[in-house]
Coordinates of C-alpha atoms and ligand atoms in Angstrom, one line a residue:
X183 CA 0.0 0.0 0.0
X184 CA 1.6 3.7 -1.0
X185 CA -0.6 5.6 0.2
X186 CA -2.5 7.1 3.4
X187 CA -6.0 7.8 4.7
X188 CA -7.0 9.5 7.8
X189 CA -10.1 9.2 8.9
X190 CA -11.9 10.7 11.7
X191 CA -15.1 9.7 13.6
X192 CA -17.6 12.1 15.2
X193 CA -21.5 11.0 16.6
X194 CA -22.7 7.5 17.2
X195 CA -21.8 4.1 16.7
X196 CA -23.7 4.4 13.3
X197 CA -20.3 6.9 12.1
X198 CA -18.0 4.2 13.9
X199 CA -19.7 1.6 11.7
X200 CA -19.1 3.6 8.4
X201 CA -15.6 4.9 8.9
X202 CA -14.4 1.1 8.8
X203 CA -16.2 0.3 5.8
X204 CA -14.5 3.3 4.3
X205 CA -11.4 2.3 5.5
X206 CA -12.2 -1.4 3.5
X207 CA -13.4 0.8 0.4
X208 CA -10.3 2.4 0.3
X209 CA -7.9 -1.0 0.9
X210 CA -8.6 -2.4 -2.3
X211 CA -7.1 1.4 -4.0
X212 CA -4.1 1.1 -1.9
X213 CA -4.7 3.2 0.6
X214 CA -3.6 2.0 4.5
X215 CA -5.2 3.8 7.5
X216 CA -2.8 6.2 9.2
X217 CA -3.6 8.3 12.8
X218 CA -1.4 11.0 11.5
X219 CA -2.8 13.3 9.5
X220 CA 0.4 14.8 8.6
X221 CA 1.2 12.0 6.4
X222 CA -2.0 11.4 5.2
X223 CA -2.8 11.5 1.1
X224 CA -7.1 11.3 1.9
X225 CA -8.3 13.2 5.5
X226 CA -11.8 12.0 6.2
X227 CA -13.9 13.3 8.7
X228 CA -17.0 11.7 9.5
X229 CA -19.4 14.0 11.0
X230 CA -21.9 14.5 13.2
X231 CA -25.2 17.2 13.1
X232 CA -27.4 16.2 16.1
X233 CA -26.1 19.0 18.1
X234 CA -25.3 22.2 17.2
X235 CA -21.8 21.9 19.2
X236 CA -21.3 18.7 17.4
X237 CA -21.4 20.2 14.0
X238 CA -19.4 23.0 14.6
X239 CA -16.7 20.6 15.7
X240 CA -15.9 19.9 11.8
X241 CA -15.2 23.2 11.4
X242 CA -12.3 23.6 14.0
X243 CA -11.4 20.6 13.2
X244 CA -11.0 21.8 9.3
X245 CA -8.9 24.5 10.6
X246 CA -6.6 22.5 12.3
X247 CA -6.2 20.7 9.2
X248 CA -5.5 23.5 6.8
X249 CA -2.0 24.1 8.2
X250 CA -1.2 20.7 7.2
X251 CA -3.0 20.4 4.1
X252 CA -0.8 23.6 3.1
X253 CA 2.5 22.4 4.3
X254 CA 2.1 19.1 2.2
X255 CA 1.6 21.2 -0.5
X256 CA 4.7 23.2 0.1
X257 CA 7.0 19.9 -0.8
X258 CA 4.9 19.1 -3.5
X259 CA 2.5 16.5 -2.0
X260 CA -1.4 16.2 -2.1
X261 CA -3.8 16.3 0.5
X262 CA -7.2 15.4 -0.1
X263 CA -9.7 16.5 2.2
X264 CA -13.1 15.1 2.8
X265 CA -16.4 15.7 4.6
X266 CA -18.6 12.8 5.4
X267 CA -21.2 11.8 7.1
X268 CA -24.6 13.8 9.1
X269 CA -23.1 17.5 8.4
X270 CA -22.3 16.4 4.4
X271 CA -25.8 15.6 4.0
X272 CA -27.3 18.6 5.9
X273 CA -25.2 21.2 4.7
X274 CA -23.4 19.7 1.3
X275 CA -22.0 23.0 -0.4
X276 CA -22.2 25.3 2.2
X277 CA -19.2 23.4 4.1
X278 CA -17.2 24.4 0.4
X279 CA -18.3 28.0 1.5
X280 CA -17.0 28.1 4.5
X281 CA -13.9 25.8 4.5
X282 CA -13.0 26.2 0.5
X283 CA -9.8 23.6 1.2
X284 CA -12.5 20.8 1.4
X285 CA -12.4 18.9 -2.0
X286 CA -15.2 16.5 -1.1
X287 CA -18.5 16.4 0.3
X288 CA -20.6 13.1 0.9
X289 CA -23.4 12.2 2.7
X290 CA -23.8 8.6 4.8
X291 CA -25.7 7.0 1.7
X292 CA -23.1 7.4 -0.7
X293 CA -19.3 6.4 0.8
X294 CA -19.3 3.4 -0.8
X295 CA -18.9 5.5 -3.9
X296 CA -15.3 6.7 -2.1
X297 CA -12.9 5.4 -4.3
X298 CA -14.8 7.1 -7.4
X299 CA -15.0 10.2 -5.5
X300 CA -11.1 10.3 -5.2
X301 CA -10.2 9.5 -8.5
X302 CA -12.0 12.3 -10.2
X303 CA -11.1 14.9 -7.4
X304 CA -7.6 14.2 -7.9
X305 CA -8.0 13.8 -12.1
X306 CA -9.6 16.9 -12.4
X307 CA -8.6 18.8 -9.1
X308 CA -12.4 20.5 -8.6
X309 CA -14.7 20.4 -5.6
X310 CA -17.1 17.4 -5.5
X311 CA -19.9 16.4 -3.5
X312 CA -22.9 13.9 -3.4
X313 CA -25.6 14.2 -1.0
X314 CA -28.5 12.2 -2.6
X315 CA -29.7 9.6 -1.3
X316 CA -29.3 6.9 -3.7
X317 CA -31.7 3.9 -4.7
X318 CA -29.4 1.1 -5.1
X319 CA -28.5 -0.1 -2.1
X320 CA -24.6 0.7 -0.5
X321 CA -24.7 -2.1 1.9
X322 CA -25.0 -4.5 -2.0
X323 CA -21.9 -2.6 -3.0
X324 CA -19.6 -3.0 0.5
X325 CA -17.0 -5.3 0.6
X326 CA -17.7 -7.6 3.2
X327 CA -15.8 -6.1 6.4
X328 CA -12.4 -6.6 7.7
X329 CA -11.2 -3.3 9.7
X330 CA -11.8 -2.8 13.3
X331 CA -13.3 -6.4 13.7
X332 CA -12.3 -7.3 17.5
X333 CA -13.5 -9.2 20.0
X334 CA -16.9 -7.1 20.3
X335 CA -18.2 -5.4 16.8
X336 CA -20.8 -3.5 15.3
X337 CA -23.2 -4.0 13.1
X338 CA -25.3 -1.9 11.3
X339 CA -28.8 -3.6 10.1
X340 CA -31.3 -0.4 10.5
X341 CA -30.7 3.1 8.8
X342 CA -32.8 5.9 8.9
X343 CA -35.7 7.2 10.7
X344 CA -39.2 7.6 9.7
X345 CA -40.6 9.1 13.7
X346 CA -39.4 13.1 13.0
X347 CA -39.0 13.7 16.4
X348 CA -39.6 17.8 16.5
X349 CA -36.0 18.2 18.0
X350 CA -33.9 15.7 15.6
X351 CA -32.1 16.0 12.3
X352 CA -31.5 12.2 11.9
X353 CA -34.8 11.8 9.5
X354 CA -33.2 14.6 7.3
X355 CA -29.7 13.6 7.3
X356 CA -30.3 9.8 7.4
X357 CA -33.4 9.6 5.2
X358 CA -36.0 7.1 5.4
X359 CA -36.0 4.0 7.4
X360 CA -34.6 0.7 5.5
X361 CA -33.6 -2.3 6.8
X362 CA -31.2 -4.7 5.3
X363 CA -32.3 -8.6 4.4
X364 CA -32.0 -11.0 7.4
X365 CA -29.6 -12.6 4.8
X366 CA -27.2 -10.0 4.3
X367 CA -27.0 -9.6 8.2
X368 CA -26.4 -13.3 9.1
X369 CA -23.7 -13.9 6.3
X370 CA -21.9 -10.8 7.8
X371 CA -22.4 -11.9 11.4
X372 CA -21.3 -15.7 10.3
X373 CA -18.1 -13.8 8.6
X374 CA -17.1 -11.4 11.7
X375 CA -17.8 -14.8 14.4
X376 CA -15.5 -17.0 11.8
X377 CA -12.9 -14.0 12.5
X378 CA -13.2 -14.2 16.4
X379 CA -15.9 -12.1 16.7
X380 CA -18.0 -12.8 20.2
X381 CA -20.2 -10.4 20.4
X382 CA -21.8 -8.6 17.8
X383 CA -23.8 -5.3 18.8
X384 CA -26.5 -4.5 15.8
X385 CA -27.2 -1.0 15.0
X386 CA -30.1 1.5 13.4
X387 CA -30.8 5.0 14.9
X388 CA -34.4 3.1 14.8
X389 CA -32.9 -0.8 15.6
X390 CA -35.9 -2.0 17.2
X391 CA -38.1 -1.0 14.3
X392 CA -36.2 -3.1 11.8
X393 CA -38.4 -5.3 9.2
X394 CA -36.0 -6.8 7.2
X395 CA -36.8 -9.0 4.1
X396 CA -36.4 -13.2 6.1
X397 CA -34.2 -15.2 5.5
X398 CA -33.6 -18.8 4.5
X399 CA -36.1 -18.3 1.9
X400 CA -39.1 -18.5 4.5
X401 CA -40.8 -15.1 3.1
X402 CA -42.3 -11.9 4.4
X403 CA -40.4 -9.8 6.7
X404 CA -38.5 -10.5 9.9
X405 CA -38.5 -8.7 13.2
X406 CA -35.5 -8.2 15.6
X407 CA -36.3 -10.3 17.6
X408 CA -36.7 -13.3 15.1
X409 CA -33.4 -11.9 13.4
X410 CA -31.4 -12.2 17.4
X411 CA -32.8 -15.8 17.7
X412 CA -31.4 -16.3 14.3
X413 CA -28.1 -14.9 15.0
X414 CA -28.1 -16.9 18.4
X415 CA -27.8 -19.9 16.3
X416 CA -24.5 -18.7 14.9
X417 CA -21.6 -20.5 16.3
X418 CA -19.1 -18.8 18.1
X419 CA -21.0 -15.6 18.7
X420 CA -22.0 -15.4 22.3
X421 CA -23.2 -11.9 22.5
X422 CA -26.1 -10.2 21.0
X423 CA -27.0 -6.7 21.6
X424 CA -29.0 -3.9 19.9
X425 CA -28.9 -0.3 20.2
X426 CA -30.6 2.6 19.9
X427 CA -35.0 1.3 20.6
X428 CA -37.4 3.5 20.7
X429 CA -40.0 2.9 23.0
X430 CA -42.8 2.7 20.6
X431 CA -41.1 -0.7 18.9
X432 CA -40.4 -2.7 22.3
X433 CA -42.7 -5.4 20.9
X434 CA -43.9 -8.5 22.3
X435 CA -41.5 -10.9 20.5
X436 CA -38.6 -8.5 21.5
X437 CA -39.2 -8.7 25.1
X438 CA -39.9 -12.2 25.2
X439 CA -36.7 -12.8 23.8
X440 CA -35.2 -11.4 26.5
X441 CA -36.9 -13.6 28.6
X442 CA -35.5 -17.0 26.4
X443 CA -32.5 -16.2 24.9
X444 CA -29.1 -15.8 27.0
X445 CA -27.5 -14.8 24.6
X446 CA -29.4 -11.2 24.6
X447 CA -27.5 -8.9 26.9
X448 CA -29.5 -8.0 29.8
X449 CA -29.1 -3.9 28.8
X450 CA -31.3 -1.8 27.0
X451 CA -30.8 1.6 26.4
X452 CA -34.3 2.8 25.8
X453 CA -34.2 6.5 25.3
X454 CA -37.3 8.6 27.0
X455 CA -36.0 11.9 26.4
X456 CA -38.6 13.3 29.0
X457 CA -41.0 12.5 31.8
X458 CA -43.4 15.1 31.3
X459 CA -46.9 14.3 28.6
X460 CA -46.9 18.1 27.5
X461 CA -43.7 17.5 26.5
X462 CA -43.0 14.2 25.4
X463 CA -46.2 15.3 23.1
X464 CA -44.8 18.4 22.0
X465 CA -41.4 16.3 20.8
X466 CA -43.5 14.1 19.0
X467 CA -42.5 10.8 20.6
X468 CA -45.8 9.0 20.5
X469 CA -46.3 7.6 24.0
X470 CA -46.5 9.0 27.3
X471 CA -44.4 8.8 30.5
X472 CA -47.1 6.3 32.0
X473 CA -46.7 4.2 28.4
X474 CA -42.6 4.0 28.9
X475 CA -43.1 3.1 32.8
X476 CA -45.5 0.1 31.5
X477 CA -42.8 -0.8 28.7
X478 CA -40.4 -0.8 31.2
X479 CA -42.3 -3.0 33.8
X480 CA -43.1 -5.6 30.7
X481 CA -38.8 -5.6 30.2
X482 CA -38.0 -6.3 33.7
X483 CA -41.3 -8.8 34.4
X484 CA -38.9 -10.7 31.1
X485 CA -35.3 -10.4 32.5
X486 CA -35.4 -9.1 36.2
X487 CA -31.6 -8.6 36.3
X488 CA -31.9 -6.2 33.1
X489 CA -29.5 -2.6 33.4
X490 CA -31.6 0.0 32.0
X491 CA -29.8 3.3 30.1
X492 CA -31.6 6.7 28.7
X493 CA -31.0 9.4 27.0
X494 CA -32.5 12.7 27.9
X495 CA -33.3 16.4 26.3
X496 CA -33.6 19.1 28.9
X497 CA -35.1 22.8 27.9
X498 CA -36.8 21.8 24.9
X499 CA -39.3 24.6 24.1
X500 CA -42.0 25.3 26.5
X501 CA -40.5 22.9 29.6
X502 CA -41.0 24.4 32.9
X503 CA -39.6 23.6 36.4
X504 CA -42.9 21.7 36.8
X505 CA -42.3 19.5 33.4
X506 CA -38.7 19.0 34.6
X507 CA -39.1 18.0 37.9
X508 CA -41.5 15.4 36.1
X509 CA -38.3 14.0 34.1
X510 CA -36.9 13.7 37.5
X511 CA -39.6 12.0 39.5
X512 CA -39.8 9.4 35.7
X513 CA -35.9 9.1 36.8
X514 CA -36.1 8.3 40.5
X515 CA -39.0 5.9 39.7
X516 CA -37.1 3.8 36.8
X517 CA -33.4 3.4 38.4
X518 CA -30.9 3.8 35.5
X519 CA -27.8 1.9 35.6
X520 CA -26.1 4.6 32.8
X521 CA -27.4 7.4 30.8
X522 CA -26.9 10.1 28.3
X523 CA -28.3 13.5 28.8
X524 CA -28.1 16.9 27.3
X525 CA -29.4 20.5 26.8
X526 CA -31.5 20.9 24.2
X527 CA -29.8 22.3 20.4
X528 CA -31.9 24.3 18.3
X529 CA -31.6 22.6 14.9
X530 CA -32.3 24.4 11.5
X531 CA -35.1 22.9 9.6
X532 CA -36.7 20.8 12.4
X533 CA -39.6 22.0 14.0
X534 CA -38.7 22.6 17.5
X535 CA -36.4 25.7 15.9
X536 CA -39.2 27.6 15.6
X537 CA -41.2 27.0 18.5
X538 CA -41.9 29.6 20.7
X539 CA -40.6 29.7 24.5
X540 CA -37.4 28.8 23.9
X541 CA -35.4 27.6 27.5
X542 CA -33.0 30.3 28.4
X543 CA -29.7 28.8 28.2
X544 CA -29.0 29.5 32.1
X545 CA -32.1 27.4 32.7
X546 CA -30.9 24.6 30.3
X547 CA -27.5 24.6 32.1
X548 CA -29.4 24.2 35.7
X549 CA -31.8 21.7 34.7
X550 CA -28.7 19.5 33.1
X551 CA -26.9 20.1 36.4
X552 CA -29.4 18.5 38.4
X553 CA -30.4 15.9 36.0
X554 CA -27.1 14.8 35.6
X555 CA -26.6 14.7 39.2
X556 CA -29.1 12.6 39.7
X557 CA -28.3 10.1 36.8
X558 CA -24.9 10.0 38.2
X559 CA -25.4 9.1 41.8
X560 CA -27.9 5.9 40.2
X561 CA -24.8 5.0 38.1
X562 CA -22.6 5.1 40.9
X563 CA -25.1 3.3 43.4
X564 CA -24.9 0.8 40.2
X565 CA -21.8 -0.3 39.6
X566 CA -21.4 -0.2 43.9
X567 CA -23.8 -3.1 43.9
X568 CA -21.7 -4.9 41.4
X569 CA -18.9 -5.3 44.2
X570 CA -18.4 -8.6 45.0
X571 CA -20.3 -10.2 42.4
X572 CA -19.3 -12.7 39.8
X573 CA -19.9 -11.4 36.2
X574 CA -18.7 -12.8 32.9
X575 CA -16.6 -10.4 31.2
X576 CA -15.8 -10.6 27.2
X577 CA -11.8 -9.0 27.4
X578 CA -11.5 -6.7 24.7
X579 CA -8.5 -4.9 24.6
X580 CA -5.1 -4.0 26.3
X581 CA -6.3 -1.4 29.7
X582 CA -4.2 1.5 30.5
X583 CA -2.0 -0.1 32.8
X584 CA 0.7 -2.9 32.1
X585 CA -1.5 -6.1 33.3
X586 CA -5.2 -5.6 32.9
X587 CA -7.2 -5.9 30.2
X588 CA -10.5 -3.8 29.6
X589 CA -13.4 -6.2 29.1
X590 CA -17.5 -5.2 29.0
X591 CA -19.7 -7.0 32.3
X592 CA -22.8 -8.4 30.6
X593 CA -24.7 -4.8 31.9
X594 CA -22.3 -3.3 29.1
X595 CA -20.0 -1.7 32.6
X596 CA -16.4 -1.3 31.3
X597 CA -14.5 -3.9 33.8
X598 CA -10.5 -3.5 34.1
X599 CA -9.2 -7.1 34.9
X600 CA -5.7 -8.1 35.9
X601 CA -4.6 -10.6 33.4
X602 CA -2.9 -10.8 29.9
X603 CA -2.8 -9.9 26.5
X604 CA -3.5 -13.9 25.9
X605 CA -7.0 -13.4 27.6
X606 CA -8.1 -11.2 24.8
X607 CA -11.7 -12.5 23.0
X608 CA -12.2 -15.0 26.0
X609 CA -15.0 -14.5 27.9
X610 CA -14.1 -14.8 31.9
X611 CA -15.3 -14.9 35.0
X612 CA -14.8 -11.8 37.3
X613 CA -14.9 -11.4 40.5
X614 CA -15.8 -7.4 40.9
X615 CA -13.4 -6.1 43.6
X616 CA -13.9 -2.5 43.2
X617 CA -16.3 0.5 41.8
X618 CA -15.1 3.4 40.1
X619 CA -17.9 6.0 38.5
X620 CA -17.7 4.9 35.1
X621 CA -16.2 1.2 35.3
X622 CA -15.6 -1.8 37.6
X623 CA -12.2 -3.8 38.1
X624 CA -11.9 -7.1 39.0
X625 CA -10.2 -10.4 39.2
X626 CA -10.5 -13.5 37.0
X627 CA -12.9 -15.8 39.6
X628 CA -10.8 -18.7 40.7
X629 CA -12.5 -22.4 39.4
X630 CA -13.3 -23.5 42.7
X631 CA -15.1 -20.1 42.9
X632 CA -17.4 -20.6 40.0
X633 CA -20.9 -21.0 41.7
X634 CA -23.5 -18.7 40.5
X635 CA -23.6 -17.4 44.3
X636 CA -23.1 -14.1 44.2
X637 CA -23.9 -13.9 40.3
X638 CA -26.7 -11.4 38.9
X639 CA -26.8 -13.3 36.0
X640 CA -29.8 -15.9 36.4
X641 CA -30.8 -18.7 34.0
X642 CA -34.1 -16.8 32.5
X643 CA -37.6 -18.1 33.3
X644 CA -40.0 -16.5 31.0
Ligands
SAH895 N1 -33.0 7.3 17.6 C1 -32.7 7.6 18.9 C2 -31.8 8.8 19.1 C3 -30.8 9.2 18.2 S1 -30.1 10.8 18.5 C4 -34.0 7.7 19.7 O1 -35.0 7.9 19.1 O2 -33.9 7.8 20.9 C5 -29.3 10.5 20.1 C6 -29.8 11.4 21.2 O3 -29.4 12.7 20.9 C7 -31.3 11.5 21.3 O4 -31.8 10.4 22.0 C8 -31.5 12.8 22.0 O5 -31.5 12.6 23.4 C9 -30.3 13.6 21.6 N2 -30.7 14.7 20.7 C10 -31.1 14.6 19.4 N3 -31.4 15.8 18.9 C11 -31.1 16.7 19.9 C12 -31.2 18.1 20.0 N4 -31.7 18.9 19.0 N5 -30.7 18.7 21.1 C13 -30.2 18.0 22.1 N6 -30.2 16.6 22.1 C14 -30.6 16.0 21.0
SF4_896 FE1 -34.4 11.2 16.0 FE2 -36.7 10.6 17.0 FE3 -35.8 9.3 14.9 FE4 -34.7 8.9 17.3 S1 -36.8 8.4 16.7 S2 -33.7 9.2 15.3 S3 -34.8 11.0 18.2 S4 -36.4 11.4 15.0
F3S897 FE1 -24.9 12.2 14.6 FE2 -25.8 11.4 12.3 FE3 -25.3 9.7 14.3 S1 -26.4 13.2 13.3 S2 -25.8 10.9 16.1 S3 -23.8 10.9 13.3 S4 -27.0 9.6 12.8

C-alpha cells in the first residue's frame, strides 16, 4: 500500500460503523489507515449534526487541518480533504463556502462511492460532492468487512428514521427508514464470528423497528427479535445486543426474547427523552411517561436482572420547572444503571427551531446540572452493587495499565481485569473487587469459585 488515509469519527456508533467500511473501500485502492494526519494522502472526517456543538466541531477541526494540508503542499504532496457523514448531508456546499480547502462532500448513503470520488477529485482537481440519497443499495456494494473487527463489533442492520422527532435532524440527514435482508446480516455476522468475533452489537438510529426481508427463503419480513434468535444460532458468537430502541417498537417478541435467549445482553438503552406528557407530546415521541413506565415493567417482568440506560433532552421549548421535575420523579421511579443526557440544540429545519418559549440557556445549564446529578449518583449506586459479584466479562482490549485488560460486564460496565494480553476475545469470570464511577475492576474468579452465588446473571424463566 503507497498511500494514506486518515479518517476521523464524530457521533454514534452508526459513524463508527461507516468509517471502517471506508477504511475497507479504500484498501482495495491502496490506501492504508494512518492516525497521523500529517502524512495522510485522503483526510476523512466523518461527522456529526445532532447538536449544534457537534457540527461546529468539523469546522475547528478543518482549521486544524488547513496548516497541514498547506505544508504538504509546500514539498509538492497532495492532501485530499473530505467531509462525510450527518453534516455532508445537511449542509453539502455550504461546508465548500465556508472551508473552501475541502475537496469533497458526501453524505452517509453514498461512501461506498469513495474510491470514485477520489479519482476524479484528484483527475480533475475541482470540488465534489454527493448528497442524494441513492436507490441502489450501499450495503449491495460494500466489501464484506475486515477493519476494526475485534472481540466485540458492530453491526449496522437499520438506517434511517421515519418518527421526526420535532427536535432531531437524523430523519433529514439519514433519510427514510430501511432495513437490510436478514440474509445479508447473518452472512456478515457468520463472517465477523468466523474471525473471532463474540459479540456482535446491531445497529439502526431506529434498531428495534427493523423489518428486514427473512431469510432462509421463508418469506415476508423478519423482526428483531426473530433476526437475534437467528443470530443466536451462529456459532461462536455469544453476545447479542442492539442499540438505539425507541419505545414505541419494544414489541412482544422482543421482550420475550429477553426472557429465552441468554444470549441477549440484559441492557437496553431505551431513550425517554422526558418524563413530562406536554412534553413528550410536543417532541412528538408517541407515548407518554405512564406508556414508557409500562414498557419498562413488561422488560424487567422478562429479565429481572436487566441494566436499564436513557437518553435525555432538557429545555426543549415550553419545559417548565414543573415538566422537569416530572423528568426527574420518571428518573427516580425507573433506576438507571447509565445514561446520556443533554441540553436541548436548536436545529435548523426541524420543528422545534421555531417554536416559541425557547429555554433560556442558564435554565438549560441548571436543569442539566441536576439531572445529571441525579443520573450519576444511580450509576454510581450501580456499579457499587456490582462489588463482589461474579460477572462474565468478554476481554477486549489492552487497559491503561501494564496487566489488565478492559473487558465489557454483561450490563455493558467497562470492567479492568488483571490478566494478559493472551485473555483477549475470551469470555471470563470476574470477580468485581472495586467501583469506580464509570467502570468496575476485577479479578479473574478462581475455578473453585465458579458458583452462581453471588452472580446477577440468572438462567431466564420466562
Ligand atoms: N434514535 C434515537 C436517538 C438518536 S439521537 C432515539 O429515538 O432515541 C441520540 C440522542 O441525541 C437522542 O436520544 C437525544 O437525546 C439527543 N438529541 C437529538 N437531537 C437533539 C437536539 N436537537 N438537542 C439535544 N439533544 C438531541
Ligand atoms: Fe431522531 Fe426521534 Fe428518529 Fe430517534 S426516533 S432518530 S430521536 S427522529
Ligand atoms: Fe450524529 Fe448522524 Fe449519528 S447526526 S448521532 S452521526 S446519525
Amino acid at each position: 500500500m503507497s498511500k494514506k488515509l486518515y479518517i476521523k469519527s464524530f457521533g454514534c456508533q452508526m459513524n463508527v460503523y461507516d468509517s471502517d467500511r471506508m477504511i475497507d473501500v479504500m484498501a482495495p485502492h491502496g490506501y492504508a489507515q494512518t492516525d497521523e494526519p500529517e502524512e495522510a494522502d485522503l483526510i476523512v472526517l466523518n461527522t456529526c449534526h445532532i447538536r449544534e456543538k457537534a457540527a461546529e466541531k468539523v469546522y475547528s477541526e478543518l482549521g486544524r487541518l488547513k496548516p497541514i494540508k498547506t505544508a504538504r503542499e509546500r514539498s509538492g504532496e497532495r492532501t485530499l480533504i473530505a467531509v462525510a457523514g450527518c453534516v455532508a448531508q445537511a449542509e453539502g456546499d455550504e461546508i465548500k463556502r465556508r472551508q473552501p480547502m475541502v475537496d469533497l462532500v458526501f453524505g452517509p448513503q453514498t461512501y461506498h462511492k469513495l474510491p470514485g470520488f477520489v479519482a476524479q477529485a484528484l483527475a480533475d482537481e475541482e470540488f465534489h460532492s454527493s448528497t442524494e440519497f441513492p436507490v441502489e443499495e450501499k450495503f449491495e456494494q460494500l466489501p464484506a468487512p475486515s477493519h476494526g473487527v475485534g472481540p466485540s463489533t458492530f453491526l449496522t442492520i437499520q438506517e434511517g428514521c421515519d418518527k421526526f422527532c420535532t427536535f432531531c435532524v437524523v430523519p433529514y440527514t439519514r433519510g427514510a427508514e430501511f432495513s437490510r435482508p436478514a440474509n445479508a446480516v447473518l452472512d456478515e455476522a457468520a463472517s465477523f464470528a468466523s474471525r473471532g468475533v463474540r459479540e456482535i452489537t446491531l445497529l439502526g438510529q431506529n434498531v428495534n423497528a427493523y423489518r428486514g426481508e427473512a431469510a432462509l427463503g421463508q418469506g415476508g419480513q423478519w423482526s428483531l427479535a426473530q433476526l437475534v434468535v437467528a443470530l443466536a444460532e451462529i456459532e461462536g458468537l455469544e453476545r447479542i445486543r442492539y442499540t438505539t430502541s425507541h419505545p414505541r417498537d419494544m414489541t412482544d417478541d422482543l421482550i420475550e426474547t429477553h426472557a429465552s435467549l441468554t444470549k441477549l445482553m440484559p441492557y437496553l438503552h431505551l431513550p425517554v427523552q422526558s418524563g413530562s406528557d406536554r412534553i413528550l407530546k410536543a417532541m412528538n415521541r408517541g407515548h407518554s411517561a405512564q406508556d414508557y413506565v409500562k414498557v419498562i415493567e413488561r422488560v424487567r417482568a422478562a429479565r429481572p436482572d436487566i441494566a436499564l440506560s436513557s437518553d435525555f433532552i432538557v429545555g426543549f421549548p415550553g419545559e417548565t420547572d414543573k415538566d422537569f421535575e416530572q423528568t426527574l420523579a420518571l428518573v427516580r421511579e425507573i433506576g438507571y444503571a447509565q445514561s446520556f443526557s443533554f441540553k436541548y440544540s436548536r436545529r435548523p429545519g426541524t420543528p422545534g427551531a421555531d417554536m416559541p418559549a425557547q429555554v433560556p440557556e442558564a435554565v438549560k445549564s441548571e436543569r442539566l446540572a441536576a439531572l445529571q446529578a441525579l443520573l450519576s449518583e444511580q450509576q454510581i449506586a450501580f456499579n457499587t452493587s456490582s462489588i463482589g459479584q461474579k460477572m462474565a466479562v468478554l476481554l477486549e482490549k489492552p487497559g491503561r495499565h501494564e496487566g489488565q485488560i478492559v473487558g465489557r460486564s454483561p450490563y455493558l460496565q467497562s470492567v479492568q481485569v488483571d490478566t494478559n494480553e493472551q485473555d483477549i476475545g475470551r469470555i471470563v469470570d470476574v470477580r468485581i473487587t472495586e467501583a469506580l464511577n464509570h467502570s468496575l475492576r476485577g479479578k479473574i474468579a478462581q475455578e473453585t469459585d465458579m458458583g452462581i452465588q453471588g452472580s446477577r446473571i440468572q438462567p431466564c424463566v420466562s
